[in-house]
Coordinates of C-alpha atoms in Angstrom, one line a residue:
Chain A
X14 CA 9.5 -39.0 -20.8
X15 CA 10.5 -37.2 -24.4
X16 CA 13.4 -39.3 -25.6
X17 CA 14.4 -38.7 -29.4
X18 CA 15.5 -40.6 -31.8
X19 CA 19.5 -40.4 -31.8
X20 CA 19.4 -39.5 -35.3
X21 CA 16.9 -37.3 -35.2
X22 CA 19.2 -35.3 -32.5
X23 CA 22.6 -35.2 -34.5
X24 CA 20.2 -33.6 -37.4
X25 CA 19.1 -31.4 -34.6
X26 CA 22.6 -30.9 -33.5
X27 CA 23.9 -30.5 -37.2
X28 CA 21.5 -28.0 -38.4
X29 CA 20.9 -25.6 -35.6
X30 CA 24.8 -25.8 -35.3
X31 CA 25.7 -24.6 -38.4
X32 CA 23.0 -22.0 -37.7
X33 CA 24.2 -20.5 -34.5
X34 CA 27.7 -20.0 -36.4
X35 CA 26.2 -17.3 -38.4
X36 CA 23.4 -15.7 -36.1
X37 CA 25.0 -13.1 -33.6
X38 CA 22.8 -13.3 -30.8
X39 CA 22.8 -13.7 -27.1
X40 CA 19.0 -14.6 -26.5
X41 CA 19.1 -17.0 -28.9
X42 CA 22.3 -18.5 -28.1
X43 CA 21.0 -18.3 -24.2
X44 CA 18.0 -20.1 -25.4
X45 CA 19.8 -22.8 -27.8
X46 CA 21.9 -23.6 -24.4
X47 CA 18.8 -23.3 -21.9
X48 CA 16.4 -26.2 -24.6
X49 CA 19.9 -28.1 -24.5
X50 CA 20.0 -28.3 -20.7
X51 CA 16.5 -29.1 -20.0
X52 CA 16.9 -31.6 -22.6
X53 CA 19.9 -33.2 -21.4
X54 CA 19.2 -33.2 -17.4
X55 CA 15.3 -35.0 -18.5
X56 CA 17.7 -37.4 -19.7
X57 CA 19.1 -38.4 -16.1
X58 CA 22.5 -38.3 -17.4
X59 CA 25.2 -38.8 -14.9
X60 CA 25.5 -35.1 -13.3
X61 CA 29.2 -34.8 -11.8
X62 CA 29.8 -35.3 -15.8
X63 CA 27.3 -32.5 -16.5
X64 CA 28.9 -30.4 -13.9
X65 CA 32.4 -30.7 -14.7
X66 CA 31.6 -30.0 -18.6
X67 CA 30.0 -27.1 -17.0
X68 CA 33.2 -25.8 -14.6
X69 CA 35.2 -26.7 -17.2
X70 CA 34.0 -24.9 -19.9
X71 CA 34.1 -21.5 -18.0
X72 CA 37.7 -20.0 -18.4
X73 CA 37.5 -20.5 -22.1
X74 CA 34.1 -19.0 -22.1
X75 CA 35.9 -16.1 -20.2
X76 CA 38.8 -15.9 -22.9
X77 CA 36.4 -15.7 -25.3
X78 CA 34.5 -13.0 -23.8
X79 CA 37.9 -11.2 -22.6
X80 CA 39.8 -11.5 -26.0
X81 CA 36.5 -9.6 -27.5
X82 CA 36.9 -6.8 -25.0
X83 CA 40.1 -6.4 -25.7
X84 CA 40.5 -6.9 -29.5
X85 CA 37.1 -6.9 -30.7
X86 CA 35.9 -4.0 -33.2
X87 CA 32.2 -2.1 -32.9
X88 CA 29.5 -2.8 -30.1
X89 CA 32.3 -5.1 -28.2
X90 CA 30.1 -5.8 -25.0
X91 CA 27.5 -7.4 -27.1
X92 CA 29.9 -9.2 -29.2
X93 CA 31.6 -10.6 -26.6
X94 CA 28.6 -12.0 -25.2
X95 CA 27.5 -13.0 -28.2
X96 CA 30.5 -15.4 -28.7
X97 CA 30.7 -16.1 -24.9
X98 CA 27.2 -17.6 -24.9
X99 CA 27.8 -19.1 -28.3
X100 CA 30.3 -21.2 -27.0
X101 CA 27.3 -22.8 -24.1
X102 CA 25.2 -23.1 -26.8
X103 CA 27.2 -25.5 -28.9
X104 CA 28.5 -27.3 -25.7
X105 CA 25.0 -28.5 -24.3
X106 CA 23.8 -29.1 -27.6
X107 CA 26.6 -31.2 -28.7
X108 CA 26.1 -33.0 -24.8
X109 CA 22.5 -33.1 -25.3
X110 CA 23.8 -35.9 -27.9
X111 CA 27.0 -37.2 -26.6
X112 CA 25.5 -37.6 -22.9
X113 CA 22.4 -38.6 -23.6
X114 CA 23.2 -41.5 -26.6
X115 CA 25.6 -44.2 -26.5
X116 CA 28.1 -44.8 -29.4
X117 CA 26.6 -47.9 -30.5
X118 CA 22.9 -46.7 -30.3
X119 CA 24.4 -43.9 -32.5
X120 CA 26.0 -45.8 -34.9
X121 CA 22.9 -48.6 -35.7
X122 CA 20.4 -45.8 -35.8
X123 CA 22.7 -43.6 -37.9
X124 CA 22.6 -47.3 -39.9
X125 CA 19.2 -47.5 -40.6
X126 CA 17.9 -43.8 -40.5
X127 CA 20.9 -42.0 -42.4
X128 CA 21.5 -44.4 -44.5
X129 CA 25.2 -44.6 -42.7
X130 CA 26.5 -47.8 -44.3
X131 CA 27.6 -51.3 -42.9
X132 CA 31.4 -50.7 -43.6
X133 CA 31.3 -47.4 -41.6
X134 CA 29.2 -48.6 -39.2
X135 CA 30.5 -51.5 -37.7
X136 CA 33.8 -50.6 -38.8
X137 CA 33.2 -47.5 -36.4
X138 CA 32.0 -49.8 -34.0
X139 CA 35.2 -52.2 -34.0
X140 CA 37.6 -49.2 -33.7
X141 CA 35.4 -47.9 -30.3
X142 CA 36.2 -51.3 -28.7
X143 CA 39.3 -50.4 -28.7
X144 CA 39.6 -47.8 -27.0
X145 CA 40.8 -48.6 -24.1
X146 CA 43.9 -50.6 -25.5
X147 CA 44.8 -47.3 -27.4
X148 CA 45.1 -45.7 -24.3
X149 CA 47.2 -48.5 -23.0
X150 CA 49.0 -48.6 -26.0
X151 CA 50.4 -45.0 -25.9
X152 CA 51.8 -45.7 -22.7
X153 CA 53.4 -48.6 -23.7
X154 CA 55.4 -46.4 -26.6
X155 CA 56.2 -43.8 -23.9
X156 CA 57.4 -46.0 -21.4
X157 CA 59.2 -48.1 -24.6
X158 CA 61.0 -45.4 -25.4
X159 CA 62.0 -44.6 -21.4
X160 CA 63.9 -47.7 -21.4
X161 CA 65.8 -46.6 -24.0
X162 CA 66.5 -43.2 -22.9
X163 CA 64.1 -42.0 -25.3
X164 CA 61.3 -39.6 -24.9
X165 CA 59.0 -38.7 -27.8
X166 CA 58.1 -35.5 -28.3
X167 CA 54.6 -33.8 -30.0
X168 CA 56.4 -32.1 -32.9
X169 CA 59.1 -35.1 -33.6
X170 CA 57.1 -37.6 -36.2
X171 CA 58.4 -40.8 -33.9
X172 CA 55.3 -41.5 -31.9
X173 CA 52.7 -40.9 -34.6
X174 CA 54.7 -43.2 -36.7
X175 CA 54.7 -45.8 -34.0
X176 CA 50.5 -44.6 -33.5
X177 CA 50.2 -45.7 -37.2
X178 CA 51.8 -49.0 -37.3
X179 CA 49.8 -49.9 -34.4
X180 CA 46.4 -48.7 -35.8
X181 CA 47.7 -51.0 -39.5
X182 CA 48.0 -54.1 -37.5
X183 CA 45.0 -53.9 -35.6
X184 CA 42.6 -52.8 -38.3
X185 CA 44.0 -55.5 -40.9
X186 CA 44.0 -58.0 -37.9
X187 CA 40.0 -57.3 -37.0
X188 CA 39.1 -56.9 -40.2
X189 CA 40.1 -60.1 -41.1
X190 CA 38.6 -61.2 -38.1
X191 CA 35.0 -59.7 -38.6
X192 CA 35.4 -61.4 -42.2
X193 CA 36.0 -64.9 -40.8
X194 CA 33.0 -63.8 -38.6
X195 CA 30.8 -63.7 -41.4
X196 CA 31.0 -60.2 -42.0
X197 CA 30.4 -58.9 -45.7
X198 CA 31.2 -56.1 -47.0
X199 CA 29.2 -54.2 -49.0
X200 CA 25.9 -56.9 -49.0
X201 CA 22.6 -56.4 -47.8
X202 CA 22.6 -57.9 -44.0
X203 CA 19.7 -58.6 -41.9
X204 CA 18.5 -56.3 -39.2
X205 CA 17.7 -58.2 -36.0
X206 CA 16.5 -55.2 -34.1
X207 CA 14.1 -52.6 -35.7
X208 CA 14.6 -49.0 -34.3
X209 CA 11.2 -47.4 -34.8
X210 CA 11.6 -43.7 -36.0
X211 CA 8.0 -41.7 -35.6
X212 CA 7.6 -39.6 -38.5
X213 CA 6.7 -36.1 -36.4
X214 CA 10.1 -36.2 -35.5
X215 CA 11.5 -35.2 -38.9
X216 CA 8.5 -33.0 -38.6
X217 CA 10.2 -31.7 -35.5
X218 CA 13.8 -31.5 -37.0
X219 CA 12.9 -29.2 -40.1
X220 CA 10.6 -27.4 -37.2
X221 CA 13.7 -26.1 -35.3
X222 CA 15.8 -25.4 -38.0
X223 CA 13.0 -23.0 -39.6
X224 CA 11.9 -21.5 -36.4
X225 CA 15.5 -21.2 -35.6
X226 CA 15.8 -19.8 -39.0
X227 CA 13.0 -17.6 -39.1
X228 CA 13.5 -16.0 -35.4
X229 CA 16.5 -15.0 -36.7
X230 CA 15.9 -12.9 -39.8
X231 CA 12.5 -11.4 -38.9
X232 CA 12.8 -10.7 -35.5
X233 CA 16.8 -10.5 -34.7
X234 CA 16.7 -10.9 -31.4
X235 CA 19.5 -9.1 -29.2
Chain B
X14 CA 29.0 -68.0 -46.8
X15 CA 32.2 -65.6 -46.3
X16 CA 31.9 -63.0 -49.5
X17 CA 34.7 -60.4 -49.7
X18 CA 34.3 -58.3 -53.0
X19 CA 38.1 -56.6 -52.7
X20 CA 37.6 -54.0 -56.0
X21 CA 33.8 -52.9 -55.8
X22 CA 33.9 -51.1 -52.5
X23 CA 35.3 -48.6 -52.8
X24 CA 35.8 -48.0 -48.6
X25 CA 37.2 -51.5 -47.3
X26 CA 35.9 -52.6 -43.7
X27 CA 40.0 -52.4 -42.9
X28 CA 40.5 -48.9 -44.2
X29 CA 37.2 -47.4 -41.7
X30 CA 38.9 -49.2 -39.0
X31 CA 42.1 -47.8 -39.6
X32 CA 41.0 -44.3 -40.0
X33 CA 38.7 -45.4 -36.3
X34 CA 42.0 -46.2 -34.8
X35 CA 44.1 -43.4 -35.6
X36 CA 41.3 -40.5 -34.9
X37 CA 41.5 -42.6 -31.4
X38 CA 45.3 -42.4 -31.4
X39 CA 45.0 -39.0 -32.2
X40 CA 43.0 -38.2 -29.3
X41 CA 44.4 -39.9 -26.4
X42 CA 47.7 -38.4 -27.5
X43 CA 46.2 -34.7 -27.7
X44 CA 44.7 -35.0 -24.4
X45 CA 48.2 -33.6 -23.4
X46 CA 47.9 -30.9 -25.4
X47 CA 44.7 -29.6 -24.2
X48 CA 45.9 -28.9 -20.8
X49 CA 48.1 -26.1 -22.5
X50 CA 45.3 -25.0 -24.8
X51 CA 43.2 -24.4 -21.6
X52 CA 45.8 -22.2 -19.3
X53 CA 46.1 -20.2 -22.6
X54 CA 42.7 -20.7 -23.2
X55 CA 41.3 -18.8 -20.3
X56 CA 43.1 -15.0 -21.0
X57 CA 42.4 -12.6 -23.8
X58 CA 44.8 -14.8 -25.4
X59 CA 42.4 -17.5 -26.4
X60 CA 42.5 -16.9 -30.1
X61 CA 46.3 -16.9 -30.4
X62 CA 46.0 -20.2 -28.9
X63 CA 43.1 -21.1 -30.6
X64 CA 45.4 -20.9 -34.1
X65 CA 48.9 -22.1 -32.4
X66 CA 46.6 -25.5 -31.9
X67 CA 44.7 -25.1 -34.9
X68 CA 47.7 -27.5 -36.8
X69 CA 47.4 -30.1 -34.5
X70 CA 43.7 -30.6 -34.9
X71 CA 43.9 -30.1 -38.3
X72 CA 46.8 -33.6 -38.3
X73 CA 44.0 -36.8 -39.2
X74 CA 42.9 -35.3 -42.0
X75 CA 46.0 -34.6 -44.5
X76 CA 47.6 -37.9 -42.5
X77 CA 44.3 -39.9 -43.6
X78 CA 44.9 -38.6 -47.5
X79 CA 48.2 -38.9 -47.6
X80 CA 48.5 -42.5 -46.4
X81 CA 45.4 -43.8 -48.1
X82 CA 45.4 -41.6 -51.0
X83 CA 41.5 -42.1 -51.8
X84 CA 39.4 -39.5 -53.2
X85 CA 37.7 -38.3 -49.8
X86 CA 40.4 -39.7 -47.4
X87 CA 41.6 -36.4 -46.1
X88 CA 37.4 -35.7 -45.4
X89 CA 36.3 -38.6 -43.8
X90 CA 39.9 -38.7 -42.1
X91 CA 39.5 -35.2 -40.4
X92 CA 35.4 -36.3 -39.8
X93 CA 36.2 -39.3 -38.1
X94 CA 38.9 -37.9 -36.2
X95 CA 36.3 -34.8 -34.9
X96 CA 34.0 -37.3 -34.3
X97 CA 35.9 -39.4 -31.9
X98 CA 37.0 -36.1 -30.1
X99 CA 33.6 -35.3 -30.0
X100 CA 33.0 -38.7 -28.3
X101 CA 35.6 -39.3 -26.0
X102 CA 37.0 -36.0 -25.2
X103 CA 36.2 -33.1 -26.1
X104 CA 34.6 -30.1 -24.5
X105 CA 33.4 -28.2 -27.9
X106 CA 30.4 -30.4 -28.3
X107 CA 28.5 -29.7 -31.7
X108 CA 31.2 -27.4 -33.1
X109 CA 33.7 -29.9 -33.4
X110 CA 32.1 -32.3 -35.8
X111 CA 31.1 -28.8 -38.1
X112 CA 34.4 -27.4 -37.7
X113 CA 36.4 -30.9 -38.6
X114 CA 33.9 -31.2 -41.4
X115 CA 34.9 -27.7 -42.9
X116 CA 39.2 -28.3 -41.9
X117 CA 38.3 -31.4 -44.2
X118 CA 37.2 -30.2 -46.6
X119 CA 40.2 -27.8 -46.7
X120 CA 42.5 -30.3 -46.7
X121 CA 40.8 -32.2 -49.6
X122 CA 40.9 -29.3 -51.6
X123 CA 44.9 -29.1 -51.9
X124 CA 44.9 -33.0 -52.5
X125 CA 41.8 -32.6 -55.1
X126 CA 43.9 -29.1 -57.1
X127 CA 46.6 -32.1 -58.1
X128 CA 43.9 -33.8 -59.5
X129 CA 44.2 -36.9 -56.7
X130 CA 47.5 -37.2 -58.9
X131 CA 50.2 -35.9 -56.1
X132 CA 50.4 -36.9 -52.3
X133 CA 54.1 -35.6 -51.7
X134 CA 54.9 -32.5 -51.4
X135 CA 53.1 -30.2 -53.5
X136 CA 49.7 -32.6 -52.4
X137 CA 50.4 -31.5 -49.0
X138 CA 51.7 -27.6 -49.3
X139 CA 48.7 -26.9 -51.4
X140 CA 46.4 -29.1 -48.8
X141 CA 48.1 -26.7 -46.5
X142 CA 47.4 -23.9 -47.9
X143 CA 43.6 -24.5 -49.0
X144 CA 42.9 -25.9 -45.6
X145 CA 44.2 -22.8 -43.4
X146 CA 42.3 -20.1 -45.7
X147 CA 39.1 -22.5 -45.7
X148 CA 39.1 -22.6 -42.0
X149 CA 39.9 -19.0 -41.4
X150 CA 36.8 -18.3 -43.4
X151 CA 35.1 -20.7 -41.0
X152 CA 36.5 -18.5 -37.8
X153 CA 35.6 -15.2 -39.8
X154 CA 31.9 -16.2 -38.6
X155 CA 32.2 -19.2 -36.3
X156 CA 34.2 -17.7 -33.7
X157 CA 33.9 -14.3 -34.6
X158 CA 37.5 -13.3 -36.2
X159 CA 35.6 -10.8 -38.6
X160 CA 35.0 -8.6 -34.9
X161 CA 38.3 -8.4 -34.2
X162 CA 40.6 -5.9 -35.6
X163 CA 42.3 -6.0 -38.9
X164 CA 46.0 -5.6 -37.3
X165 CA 44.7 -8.6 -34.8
X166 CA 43.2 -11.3 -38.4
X167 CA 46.2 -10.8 -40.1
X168 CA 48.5 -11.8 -37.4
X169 CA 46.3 -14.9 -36.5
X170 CA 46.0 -16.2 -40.2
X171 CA 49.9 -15.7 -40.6
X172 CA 50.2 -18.1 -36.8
X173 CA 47.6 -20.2 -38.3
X174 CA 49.5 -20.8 -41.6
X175 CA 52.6 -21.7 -39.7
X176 CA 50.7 -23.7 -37.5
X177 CA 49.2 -25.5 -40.1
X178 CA 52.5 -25.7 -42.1
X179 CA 54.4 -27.3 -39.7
X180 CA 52.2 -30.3 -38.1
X181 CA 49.5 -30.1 -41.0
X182 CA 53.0 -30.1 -43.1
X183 CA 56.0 -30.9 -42.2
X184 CA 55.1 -32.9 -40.0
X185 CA 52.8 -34.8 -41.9
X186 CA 55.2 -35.2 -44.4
X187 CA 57.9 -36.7 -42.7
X188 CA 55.7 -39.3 -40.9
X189 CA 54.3 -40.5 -44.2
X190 CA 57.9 -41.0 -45.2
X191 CA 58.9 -43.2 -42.3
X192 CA 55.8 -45.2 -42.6
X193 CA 56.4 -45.4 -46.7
X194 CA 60.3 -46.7 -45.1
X195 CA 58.7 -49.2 -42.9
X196 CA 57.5 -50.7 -46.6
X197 CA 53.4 -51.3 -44.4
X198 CA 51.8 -49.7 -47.2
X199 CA 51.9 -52.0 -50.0
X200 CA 49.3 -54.2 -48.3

């Protein structure tokens, strides 16, 4: 089964992305969003995800398309499909990555490929750890401030503040402790596991961005 | 053999992590938000509330410069912070990590017209300002704001400028103060 290289796909991602921002059309877009899919589902990612991405997705895709109707200028039915499909396209592209790669993989092919460096990239890696005790952690500064009476809104600076101290402990504290770990910054380190990267895949990177590229200027597809 | 070189990097392990954390903070905290963004979201209104929101999105980056103060803070700030989104939460997919690349850039632009000298007040009105026209450009093509009609830009870049002013801003602003109070800076 085709599986890329997770750098390879964020190029993928990057360039076509950038693309579609500036190419108004609905077959491409349609097609962008179709590759995307077929991609993702050969993947055997975890479908109820897939699907509620999907349902999800669907009144905004409807805004889109309405708010084009309603306030758009020129050929409006196109252009509101154009930006309705647009919006697919970028979605299962960007979940073609997110869905199909995990964070770490990411991050230590990004390492080696993209010349991403250590700092970043287990930096990167520490802070993911943590997510789940920054979840926790917001709840604690709500339900903190409860006891006192207090409830901290969006627009008053109070819970950021509290967000940032939090975030100044912990990185000092696991810096510090990836340190003691033998972590050093900015040295050459010693890869234990060699991700192989076949050449035709950069072949098939700059492939897609020219055909992409091309399809669009010569032909202009609706 | 532990080897810490403090000067010659320029990005310490601890600032990376730091940046990691907040764009995670960030996130979980805007998952409220998004609820609201969506009911909006899903009428012929989407683009007001696309640039009502826009500020709150736009938050890591001038936050990341203005507490750091590093050439590129404000960029890798907003990137990480898009990043993580992209991640953990989001439903934009590929867009996200292009669009908080551009809003970085923005911002880095107001912090980079004071030379890197200035991270008060006139750092962050300019980033303001430099970061709302740079993205509207963006949304010109991206999402399609050169289609609608003239009456329909203007309005949404003046909601996007007060948008941005007050969380890119203000807000901003007045967090950086409590946290320059709280004397955690100086580390």
């Amino acid at each position: 089964m085709l599986k890329l290289n997770p750098t390879i796909l964020v190029f993928i991602m990057l360039g076509i992305g950038i693309e579609t921002s500036f190419v108004r059309s609905v077959i491409l877009n349609g097609v962008i969003a179709l590759i995307s899919l077929i991609y993702l589902l050969l993947q055997r990612p975890n479908l109820k995800i897939v699907g509620l991405m999907l349902i999800i997705s669907i009144p905004v895709a409807f805004g889109t398309w309405w708010s084009f109707i309603a306030f758009g200028t020129g050929d409006t039915h196109h252009l509101a499909l154009v930006y309705a499909t647009r919006l697919y396209a970028y979605l299962l592209l960007g979940a073609a990555v997110t869905l199909t790669v995990n964070v770490k993989d990411l991050l230590f092919s990004l390492n080696q490929h993209a010349k991403l460096s250590n700092t970043f990239t287990y930096g990167l890696l520490a802070a993911f750890n943590l997510v789940p005790r920054v979840r926790r952690q917001v709840q604690i500064i709500r339900y903190a401030g409860a006891l006192r009476g207090i409830t901290y809104h969006l627009w008053q600076p109070q819970i950021y503040f509290k967000a940032i101290l939090s975030a100044l402990h912990w990185s000092d504290d696991l810096a510090i402790a990836m340190t003691s770990h033998g972590f050093s910054e900015g040295f050459p380190r010693t890869q234990t596991v060699q991700e192989h990267l076949p050449k035709w895949q950069w072949g098939l990177v700059c492939l897609l961005i020219l055909a992409y590229l091309l399809t669009a200027i010569i032909i202009k597809p609706w | 053999m532990q080897t810490v070189t403090e000067s010659k990097v320029k990005w310490l392990l601890r600032d990376v992590i730091f940046l990691a954390i907040i764009a995670i903070f960030f996130g979980v905290i805007f998952e409220v938000w998004s609820a609201a963004y969506y009911a909006v979201a899903a009428t012929p209104l989407k683009p007001y509330a696309n640039d009502l929101t826009l500020g709150v999105w736009l938050m890591a980056g001038p936050l990341a410069g203005a507490i750091l103060q590093k050439v590129g803070s404000s960029t890798i700030g907003e990137v990480l912070a898009a990043a993580v989104e992209m991640l953990l939460f989001s439903s934009w997919g590929a867009a996200n990590l292009i669009s908080g690349f551009v809003q970085g850039i923005g911002t880095e632009l107001g912090f980079a017209a004071t030379g890197y000298k200035n991270w008060d007040k006139l750092g962050i009105s300019l980033s303001v300002l430099t970061t709302t026209i740079v993205t509207f450009i963006w949304d010109l093509f991206n999402s399609g704001y050169a289609d609608y009609k003239p009456s329909l830009m203007i309005t949404l870049f003046i909601i996007r400028l007060i948008s941005a002013g007050f969380f890119g801003g203000v807000l901003v602003y007045f967090i950086k103060k409590l946290v320059a109070k709280s004397g955690l800076l100086k580390r």
